[in-house]
PDB file of C-alpha atoms in Angstrom:
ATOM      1  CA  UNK L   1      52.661 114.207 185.018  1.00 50.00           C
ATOM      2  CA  UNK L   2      49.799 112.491 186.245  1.00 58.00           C
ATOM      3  CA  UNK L   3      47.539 113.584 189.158  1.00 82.00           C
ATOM      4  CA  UNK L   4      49.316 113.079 192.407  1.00 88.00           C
ATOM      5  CA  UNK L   5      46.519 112.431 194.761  1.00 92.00           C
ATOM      6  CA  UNK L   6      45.862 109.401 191.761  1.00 92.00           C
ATOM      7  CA  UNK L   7      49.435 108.101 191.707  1.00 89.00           C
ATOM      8  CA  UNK L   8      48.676 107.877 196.078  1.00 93.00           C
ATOM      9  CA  UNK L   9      45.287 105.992 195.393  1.00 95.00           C
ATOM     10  CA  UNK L  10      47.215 103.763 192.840  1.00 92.00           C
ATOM     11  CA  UNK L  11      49.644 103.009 195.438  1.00 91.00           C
ATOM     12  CA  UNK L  12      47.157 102.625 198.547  1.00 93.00           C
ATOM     13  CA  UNK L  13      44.930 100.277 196.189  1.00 93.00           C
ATOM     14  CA  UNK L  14      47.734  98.028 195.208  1.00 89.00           C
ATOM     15  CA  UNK L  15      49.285  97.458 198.636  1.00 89.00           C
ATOM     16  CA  UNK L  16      45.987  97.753 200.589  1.00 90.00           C
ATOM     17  CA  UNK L  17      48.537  99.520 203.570  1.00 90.00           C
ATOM     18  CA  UNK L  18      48.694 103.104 203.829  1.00 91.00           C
ATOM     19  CA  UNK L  19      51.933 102.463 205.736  1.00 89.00           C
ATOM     20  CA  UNK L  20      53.535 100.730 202.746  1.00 88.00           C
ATOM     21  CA  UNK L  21      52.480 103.270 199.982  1.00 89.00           C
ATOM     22  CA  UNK L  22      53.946 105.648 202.547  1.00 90.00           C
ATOM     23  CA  UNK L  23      57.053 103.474 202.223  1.00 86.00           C
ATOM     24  CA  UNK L  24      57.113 103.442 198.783  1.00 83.00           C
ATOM     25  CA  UNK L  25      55.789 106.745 197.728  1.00 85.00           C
ATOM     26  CA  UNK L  26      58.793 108.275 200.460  1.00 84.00           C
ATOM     27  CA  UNK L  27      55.708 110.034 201.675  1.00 89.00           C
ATOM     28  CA  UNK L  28      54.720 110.332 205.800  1.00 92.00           C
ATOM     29  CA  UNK L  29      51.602 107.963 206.536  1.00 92.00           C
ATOM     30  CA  UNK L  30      49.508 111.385 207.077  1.00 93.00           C
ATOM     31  CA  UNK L  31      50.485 112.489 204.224  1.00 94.00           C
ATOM     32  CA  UNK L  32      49.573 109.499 202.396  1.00 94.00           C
ATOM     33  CA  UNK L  33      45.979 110.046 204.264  1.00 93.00           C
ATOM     34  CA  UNK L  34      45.255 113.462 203.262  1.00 94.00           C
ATOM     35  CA  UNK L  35      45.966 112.674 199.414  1.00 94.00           C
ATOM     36  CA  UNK L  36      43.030 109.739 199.442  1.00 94.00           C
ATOM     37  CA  UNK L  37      40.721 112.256 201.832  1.00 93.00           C
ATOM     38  CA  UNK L  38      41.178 114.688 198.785  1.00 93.00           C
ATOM     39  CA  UNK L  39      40.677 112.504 195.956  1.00 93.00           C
ATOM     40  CA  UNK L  40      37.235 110.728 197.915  1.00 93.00           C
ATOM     41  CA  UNK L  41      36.189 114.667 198.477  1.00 93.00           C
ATOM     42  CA  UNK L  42      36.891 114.925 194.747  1.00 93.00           C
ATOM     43  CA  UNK L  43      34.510 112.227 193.868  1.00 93.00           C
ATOM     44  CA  UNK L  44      32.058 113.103 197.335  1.00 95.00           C
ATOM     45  CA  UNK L  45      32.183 109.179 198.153  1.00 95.00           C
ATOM     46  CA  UNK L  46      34.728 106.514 200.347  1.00 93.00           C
ATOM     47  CA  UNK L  47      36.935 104.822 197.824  1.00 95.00           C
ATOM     48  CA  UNK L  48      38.182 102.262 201.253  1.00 95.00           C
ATOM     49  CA  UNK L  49      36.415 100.697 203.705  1.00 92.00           C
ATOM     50  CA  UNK L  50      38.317 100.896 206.977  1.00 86.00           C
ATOM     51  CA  UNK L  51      37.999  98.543 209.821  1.00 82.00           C
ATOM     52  CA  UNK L  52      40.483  98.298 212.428  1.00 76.00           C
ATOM     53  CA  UNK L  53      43.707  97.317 210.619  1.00 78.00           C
ATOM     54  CA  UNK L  54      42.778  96.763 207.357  1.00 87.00           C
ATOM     55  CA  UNK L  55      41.396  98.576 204.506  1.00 93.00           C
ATOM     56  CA  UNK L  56      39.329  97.440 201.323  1.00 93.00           C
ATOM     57  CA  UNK L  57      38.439  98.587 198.116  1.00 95.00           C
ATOM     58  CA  UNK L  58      34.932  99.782 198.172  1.00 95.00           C
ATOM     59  CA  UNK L  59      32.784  98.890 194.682  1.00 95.00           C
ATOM     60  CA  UNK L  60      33.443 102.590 193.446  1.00 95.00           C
ATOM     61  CA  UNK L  61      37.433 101.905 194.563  1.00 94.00           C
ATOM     62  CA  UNK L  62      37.461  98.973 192.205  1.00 94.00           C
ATOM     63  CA  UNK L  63      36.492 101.393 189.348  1.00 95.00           C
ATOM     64  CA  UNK L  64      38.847 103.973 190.058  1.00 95.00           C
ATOM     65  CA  UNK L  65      41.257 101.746 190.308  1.00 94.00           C
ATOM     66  CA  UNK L  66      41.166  99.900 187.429  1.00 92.00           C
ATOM     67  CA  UNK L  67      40.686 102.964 185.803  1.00 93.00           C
ATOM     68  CA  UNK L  68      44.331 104.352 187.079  1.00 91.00           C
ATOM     69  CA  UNK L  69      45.679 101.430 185.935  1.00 87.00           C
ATOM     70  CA  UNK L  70      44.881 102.512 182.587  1.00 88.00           C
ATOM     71  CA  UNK L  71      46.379 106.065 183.188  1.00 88.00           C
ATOM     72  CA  UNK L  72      49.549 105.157 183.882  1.00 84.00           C
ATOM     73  CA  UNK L  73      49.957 102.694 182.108  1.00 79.00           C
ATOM     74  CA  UNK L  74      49.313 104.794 179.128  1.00 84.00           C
ATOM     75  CA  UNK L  75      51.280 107.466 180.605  1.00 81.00           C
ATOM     76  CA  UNK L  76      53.989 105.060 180.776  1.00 74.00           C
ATOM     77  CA  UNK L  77      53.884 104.195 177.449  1.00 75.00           C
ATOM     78  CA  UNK L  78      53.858 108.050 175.859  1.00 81.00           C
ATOM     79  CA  UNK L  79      56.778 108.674 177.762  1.00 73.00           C
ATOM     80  CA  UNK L  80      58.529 105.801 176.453  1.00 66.00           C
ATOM     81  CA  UNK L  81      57.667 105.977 173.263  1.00 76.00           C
ATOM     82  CA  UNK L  82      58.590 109.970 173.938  1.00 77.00           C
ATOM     83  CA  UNK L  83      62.211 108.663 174.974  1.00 69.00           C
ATOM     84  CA  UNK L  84      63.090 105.837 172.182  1.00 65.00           C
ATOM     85  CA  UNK L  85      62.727 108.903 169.595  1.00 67.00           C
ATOM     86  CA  UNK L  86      64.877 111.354 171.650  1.00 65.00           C
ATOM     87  CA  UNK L  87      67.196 108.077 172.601  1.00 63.00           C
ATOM     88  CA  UNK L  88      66.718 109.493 176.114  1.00 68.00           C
ATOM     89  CA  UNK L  89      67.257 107.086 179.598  1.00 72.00           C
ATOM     90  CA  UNK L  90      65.891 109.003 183.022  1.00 73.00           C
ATOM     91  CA  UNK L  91      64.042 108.509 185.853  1.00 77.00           C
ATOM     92  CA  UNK L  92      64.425 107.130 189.343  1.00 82.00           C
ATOM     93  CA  UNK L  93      64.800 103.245 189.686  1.00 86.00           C
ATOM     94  CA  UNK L  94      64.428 101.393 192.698  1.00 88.00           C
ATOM     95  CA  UNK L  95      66.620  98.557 193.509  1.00 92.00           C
ATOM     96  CA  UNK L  96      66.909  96.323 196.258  1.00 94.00           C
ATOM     97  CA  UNK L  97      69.557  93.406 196.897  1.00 93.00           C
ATOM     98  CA  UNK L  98      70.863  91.459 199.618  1.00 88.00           C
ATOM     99  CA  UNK L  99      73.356  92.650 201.421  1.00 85.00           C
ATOM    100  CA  UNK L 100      76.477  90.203 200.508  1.00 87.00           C
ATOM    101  CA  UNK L 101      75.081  91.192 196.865  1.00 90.00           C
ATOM    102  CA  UNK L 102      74.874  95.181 197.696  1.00 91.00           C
ATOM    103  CA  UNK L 103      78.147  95.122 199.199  1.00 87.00           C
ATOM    104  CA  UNK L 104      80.450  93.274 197.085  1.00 88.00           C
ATOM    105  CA  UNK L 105      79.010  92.765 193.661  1.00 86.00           C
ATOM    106  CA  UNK L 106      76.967  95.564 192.881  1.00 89.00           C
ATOM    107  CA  UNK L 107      78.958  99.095 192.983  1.00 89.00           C
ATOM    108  CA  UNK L 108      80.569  97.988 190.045  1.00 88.00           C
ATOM    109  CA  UNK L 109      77.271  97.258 187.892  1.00 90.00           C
ATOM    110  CA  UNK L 110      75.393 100.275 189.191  1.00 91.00           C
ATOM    111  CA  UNK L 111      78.632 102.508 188.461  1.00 91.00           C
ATOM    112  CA  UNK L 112      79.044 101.258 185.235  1.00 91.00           C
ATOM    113  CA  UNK L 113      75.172 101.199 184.425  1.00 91.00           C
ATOM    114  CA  UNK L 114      75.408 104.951 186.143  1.00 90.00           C
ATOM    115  CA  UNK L 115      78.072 106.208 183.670  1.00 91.00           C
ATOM    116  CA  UNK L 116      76.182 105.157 180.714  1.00 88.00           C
ATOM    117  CA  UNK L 117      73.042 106.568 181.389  1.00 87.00           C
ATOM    118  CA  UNK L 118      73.959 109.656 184.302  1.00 89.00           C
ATOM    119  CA  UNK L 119      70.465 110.771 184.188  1.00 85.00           C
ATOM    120  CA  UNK L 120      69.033 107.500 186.058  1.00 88.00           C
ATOM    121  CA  UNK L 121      68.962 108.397 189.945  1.00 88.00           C
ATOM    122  CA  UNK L 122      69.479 104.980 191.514  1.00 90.00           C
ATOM    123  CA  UNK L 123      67.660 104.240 194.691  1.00 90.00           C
ATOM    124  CA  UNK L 124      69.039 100.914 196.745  1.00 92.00           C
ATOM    125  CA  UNK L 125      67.296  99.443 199.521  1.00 92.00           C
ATOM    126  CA  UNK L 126      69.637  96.512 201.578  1.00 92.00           C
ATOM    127  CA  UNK L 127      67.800  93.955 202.963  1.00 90.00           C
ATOM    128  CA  UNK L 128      68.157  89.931 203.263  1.00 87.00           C
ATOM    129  CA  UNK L 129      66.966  87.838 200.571  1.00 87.00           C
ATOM    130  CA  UNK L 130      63.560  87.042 202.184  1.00 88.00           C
ATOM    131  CA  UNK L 131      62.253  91.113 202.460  1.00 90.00           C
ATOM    132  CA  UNK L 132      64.090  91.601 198.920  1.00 93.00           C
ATOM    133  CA  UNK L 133      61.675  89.039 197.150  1.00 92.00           C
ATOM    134  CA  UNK L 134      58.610  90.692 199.463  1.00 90.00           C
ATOM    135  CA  UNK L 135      59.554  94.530 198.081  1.00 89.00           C
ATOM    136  CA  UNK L 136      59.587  92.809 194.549  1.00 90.00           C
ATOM    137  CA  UNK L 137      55.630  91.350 195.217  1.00 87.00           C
ATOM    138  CA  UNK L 138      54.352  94.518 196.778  1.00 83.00           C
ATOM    139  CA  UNK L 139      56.060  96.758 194.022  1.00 79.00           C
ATOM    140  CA  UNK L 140      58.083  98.733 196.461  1.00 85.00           C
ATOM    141  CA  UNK L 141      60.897  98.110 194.141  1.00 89.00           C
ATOM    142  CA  UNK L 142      61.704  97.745 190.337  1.00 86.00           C
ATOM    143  CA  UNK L 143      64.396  94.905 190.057  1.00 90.00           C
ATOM    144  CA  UNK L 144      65.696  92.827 193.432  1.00 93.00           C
ATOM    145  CA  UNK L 145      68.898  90.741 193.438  1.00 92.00           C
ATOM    146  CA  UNK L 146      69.102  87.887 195.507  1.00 91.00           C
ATOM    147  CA  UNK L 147      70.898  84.979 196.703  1.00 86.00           C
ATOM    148  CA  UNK L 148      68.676  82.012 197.262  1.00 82.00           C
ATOM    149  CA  UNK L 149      65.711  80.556 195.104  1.00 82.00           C
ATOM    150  CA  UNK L 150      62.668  82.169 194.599  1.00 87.00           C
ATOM    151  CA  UNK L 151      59.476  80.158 194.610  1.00 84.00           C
ATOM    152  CA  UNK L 152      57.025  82.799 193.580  1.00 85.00           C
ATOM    153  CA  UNK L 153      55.646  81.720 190.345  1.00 83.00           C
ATOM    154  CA  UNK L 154      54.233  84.929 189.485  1.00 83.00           C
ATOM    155  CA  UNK L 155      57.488  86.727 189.720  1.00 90.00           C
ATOM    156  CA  UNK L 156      60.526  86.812 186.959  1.00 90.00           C
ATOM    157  CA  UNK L 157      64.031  85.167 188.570  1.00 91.00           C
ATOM    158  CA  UNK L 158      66.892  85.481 185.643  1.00 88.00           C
ATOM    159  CA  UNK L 159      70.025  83.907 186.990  1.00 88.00           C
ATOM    160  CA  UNK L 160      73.042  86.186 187.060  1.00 88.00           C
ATOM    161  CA  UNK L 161      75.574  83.825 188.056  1.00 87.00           C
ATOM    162  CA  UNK L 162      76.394  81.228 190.737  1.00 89.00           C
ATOM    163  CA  UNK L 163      77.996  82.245 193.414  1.00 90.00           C
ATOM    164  CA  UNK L 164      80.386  79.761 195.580  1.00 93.00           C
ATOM    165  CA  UNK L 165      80.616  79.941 199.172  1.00 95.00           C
ATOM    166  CA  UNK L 166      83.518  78.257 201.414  1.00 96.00           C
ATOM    167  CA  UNK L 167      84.248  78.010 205.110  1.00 97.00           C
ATOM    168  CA  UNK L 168      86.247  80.998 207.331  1.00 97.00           C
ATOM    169  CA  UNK L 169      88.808  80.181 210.063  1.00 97.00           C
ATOM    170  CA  UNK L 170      90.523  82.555 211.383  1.00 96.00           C
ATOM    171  CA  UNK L 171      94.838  81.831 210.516  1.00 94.00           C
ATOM    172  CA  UNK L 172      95.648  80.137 213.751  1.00 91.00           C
ATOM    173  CA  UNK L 173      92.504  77.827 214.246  1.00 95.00           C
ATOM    174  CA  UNK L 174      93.072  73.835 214.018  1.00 94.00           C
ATOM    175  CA  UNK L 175      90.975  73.742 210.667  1.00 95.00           C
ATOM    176  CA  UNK L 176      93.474  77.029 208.973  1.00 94.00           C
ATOM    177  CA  UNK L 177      95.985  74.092 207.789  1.00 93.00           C
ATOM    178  CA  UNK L 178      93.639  71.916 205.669  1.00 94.00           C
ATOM    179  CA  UNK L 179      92.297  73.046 201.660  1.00 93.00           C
ATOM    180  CA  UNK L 180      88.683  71.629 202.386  1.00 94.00           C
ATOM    181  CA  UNK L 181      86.548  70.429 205.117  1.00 95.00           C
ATOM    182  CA  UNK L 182      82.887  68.928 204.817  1.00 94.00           C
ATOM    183  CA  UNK L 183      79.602  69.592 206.470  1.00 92.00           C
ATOM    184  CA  UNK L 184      80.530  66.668 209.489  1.00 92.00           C
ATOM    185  CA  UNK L 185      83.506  68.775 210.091  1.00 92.00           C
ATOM    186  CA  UNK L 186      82.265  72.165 210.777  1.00 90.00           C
ATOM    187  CA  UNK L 187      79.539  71.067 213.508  1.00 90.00           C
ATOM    188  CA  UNK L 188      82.504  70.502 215.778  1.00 91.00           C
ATOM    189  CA  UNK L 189      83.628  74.185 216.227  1.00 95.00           C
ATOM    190  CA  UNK L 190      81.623  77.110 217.075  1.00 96.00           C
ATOM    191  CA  UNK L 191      79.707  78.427 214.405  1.00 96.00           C
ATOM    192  CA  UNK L 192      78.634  82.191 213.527  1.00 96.00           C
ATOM    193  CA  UNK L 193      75.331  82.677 211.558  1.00 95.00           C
ATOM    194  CA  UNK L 194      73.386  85.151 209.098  1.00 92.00           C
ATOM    195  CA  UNK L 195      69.892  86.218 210.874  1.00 89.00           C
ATOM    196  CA  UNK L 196      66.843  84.069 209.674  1.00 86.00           C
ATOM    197  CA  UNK L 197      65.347  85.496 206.459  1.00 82.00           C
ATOM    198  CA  UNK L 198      69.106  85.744 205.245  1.00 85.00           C
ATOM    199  CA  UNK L 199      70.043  83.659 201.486  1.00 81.00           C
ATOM    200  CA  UNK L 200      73.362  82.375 203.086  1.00 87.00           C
ATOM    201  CA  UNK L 201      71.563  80.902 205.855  1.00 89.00           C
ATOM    202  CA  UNK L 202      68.937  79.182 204.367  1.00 88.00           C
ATOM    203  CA  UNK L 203      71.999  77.964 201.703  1.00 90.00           C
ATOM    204  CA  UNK L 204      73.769  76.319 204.029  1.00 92.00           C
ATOM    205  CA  UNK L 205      70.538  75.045 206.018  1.00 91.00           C
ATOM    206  CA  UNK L 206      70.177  73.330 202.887  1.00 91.00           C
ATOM    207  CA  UNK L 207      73.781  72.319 202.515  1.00 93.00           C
ATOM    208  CA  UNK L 208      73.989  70.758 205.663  1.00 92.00           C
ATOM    209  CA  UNK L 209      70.793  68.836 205.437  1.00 92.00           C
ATOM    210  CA  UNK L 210      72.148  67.103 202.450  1.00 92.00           C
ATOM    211  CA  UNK L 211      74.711  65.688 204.224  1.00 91.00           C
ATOM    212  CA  UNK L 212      72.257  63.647 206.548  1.00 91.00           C
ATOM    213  CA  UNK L 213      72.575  66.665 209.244  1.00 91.00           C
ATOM    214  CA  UNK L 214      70.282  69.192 210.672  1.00 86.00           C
ATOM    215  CA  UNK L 215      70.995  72.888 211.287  1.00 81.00           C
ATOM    216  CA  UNK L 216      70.675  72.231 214.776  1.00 85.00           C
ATOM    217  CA  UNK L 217      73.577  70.396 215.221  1.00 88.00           C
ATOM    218  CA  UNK L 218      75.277  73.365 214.170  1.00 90.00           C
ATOM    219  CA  UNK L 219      77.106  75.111 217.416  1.00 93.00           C
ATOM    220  CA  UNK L 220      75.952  78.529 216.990  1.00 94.00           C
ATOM    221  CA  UNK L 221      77.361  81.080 218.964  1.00 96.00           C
ATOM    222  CA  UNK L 222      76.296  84.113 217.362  1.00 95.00           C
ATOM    223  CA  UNK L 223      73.409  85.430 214.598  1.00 95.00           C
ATOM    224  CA  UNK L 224      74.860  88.889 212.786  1.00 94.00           C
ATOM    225  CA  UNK L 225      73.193  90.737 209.852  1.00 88.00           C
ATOM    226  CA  UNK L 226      76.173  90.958 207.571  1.00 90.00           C
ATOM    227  CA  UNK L 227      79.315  89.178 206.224  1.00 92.00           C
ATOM    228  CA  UNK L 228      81.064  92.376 207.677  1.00 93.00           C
ATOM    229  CA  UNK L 229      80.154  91.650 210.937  1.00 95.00           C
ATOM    230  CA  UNK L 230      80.818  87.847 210.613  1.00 96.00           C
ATOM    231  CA  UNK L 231      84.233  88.012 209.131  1.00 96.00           C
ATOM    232  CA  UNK L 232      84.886  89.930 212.118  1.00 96.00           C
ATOM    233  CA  UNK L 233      84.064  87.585 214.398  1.00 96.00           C
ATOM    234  CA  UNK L 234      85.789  84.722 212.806  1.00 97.00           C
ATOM    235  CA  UNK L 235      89.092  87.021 212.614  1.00 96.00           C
ATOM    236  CA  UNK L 236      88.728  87.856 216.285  1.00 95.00           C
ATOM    237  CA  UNK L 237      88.236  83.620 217.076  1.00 95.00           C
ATOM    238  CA  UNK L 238      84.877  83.711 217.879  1.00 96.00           C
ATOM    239  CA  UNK L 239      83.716  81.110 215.912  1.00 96.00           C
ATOM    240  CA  UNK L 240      83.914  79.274 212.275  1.00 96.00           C
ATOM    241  CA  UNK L 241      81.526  80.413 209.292  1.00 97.00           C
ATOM    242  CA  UNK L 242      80.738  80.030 205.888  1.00 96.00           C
ATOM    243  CA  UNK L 243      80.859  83.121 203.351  1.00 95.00           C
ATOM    244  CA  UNK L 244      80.361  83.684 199.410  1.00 93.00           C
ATOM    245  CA  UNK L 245      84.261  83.685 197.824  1.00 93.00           C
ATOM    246  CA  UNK L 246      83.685  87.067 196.887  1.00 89.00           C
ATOM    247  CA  UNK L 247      83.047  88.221 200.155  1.00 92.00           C
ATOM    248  CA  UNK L 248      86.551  87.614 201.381  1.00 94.00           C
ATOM    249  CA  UNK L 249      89.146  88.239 198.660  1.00 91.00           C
ATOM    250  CA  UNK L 250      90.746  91.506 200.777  1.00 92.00           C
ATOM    251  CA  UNK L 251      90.334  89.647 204.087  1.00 95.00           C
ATOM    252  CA  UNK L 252      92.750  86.638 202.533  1.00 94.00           C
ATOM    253  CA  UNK L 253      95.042  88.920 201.214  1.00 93.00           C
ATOM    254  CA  UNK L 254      95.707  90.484 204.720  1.00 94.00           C
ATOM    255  CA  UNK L 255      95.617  87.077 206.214  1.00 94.00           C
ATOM    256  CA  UNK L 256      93.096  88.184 208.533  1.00 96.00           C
ATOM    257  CA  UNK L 257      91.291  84.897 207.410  1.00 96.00           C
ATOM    258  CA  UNK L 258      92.058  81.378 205.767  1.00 96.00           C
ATOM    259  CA  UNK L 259      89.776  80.146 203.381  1.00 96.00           C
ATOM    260  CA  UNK L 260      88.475  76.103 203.036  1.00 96.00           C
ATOM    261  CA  UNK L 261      86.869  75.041 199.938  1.00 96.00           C
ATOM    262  CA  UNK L 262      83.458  72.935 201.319  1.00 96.00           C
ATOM    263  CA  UNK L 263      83.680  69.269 199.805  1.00 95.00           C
ATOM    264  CA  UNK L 264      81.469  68.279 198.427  1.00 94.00           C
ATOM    265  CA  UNK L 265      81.312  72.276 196.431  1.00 95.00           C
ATOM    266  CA  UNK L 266      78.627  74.418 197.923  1.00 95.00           C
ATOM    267  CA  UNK L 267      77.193  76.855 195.049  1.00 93.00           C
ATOM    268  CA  UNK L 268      73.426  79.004 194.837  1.00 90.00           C
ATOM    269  CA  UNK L 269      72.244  81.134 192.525  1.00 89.00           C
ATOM    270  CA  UNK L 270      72.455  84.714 192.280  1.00 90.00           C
ATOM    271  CA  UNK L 271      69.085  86.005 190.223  1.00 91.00           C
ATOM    272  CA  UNK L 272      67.440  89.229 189.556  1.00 91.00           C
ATOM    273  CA  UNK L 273      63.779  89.464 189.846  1.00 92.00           C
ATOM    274  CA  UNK L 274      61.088  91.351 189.098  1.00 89.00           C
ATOM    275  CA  UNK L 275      57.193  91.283 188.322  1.00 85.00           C
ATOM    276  CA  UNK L 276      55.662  90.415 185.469  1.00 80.00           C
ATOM    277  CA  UNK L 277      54.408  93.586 183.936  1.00 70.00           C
ATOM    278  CA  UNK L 278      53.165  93.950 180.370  1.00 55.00           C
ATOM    279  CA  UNK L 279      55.070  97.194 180.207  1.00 58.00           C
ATOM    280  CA  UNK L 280      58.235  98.830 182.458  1.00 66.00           C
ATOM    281  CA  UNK L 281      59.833 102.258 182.209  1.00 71.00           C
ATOM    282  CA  UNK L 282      62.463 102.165 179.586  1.00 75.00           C
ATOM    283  CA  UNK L 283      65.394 102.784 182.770  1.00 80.00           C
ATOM    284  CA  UNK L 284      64.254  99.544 184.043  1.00 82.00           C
ATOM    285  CA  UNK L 285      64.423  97.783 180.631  1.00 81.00           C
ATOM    286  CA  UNK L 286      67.820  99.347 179.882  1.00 84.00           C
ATOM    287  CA  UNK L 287      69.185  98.155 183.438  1.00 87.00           C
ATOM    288  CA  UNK L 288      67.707  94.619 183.071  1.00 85.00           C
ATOM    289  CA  UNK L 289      69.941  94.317 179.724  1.00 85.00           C
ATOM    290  CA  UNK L 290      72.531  96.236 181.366  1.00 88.00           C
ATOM    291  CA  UNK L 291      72.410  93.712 184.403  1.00 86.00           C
ATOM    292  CA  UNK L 292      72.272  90.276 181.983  1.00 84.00           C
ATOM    293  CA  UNK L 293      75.159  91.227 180.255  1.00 86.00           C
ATOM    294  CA  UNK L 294      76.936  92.157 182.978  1.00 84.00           C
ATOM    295  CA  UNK L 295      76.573  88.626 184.124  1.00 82.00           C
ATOM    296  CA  UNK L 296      77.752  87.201 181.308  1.00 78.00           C
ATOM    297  CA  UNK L 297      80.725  88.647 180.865  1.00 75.00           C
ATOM    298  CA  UNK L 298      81.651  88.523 184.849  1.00 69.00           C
ATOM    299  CA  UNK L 299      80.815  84.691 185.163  1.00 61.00           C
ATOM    300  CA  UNK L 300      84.031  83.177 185.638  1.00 51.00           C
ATOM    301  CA  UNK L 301      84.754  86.009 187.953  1.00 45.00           C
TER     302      UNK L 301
END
């Protein structure tokens, strides 16, 4: 409902990119440009200041901007207040998650989330834990899942679950016969590795560090962007790794893989997050109770 070449400023103002609001709005970057050139024509003054790169709020920008907040925020709030009375859930919601998390763990929430409430378009970006946590700060998305610890204190992390991960031989390597191995162990083989910025990696980073080692004396062969990829490469004996246990549950039932538990147990937390916002769109507030619930009752899973 509310003026579009507003909802752009809003967007611009808070990111201080035009290429991210482009991102976010879905928009193209000129398009993006020729909203704001409207809206300063509008009020026949600059609402940025543009040099080089970067872009600031001019004193006028402030104004309008603070003003907008209030518009949508009271916009927001009609339309919620609008949907509580007709018990009505819509909207878009945008949701990013790792992608161990978007690949294994999430159809079924979304699809049962999606069959209560079938009006709720669900948009999911898949990135690794490090860009999920920076779409959360920059408002790109709603609600992120991830699968290491977040240390922004100014966002929301509610734990879902933990999530155990174990080593990955493939059936015929000199490791497949034993239940458990340790960190000491695995530096001896060939190793295959999530790309920086991934949870896993910076997991087992940890993981091994703990055990008076350092990542580097890990042999690693190979740096892929997704346990697909990696469970490939074990099967085909290219090297050892280490996976989440729900990653691999079809793989060990085709024996294309053998599982070892890590001793001592190697567990990390997946959490949703999200801002801290006064007030959310009833969808999101419907799929963060959807979501914690969800997690409950799939814990011992």
């Amino acid at each position: 409902m509310a003026d579009r070449r507003l909802q752009v400023f809003h967007t611009v103002a808070r990111l201080l990119s035009f290429t991210k609001a482009a991102e976010a709005l879905h928009m193209t970057q000129p398009a993006v440009t020729f909203q704001i050139r409207q809206l300063e024509e509008h009020f026949n003054t600059r609402l940025f200041d543009r040099t080089h790169n970067r872009i600031t709020l001019t004193e006028v920008g402030k104004r309008v901007y603070e003003y907008a907040q209030n518009i949508f925020q009271l916009y927001g709030e009609m339309e919620n207040t609008v949907k509580e009375m007709t018990g009505d859930v819509d909207g878009i919601l945008m949701i990013g998650a790792s992608t161990m998390i978007a690949e294994y763990l999430l159809p079924v929430l979304l699809g049962d989330f999606k069959a209560k409430y079938p009006d709720v378009n669900i948009r999911l970006k898949v990135a690794n834990s490090d860009e999920i946590v920076s779409m959360v700060e920059n408002n790109i998305i709603d609600l992120g899942m991830v699968e290491s610890p977040v240390n922004n204190k100014n966002l929301v992390v509610n734990l879902c679950r933990m999530d155990q991960l174990v080593a990955i031989v493939p059936p015929g390597h000199k490791l497949a016969s034993r239940e458990k191995v340790s960190a000491k162990d695995l530096i001896s083989y060939p190793y295959i590795s999530r790309e920086e910025g991934s949870g896993t990696r910076e997991v087992i980073g940890e993981y091994i560090a703990q055990a008076g080692l350092s990542a580097d004396n890990l042999d690693i062969v190979m740096e892929l962007g997704s346990p697909e990829a990696i469970k490939g490469a074990v099967a085909a004996g290219m090297g050892i790794s280490i996976l989440s246990h729900a990653a691999i549950q079809k793989d060990i039932e085709l024996g294309t893989l053998k599982e070892l538990k890590l001793s001592p147990i190697l567990e990390r937390p997946l959490s949703f997050v999200h801002q801290k916002q006064k007030f959310r769109l009833r969808a999101i507030e419907e799929l963060l109770k959807f979501s914690t619930n969800h997690c409950e009752k799939n814990s011992k899973a």
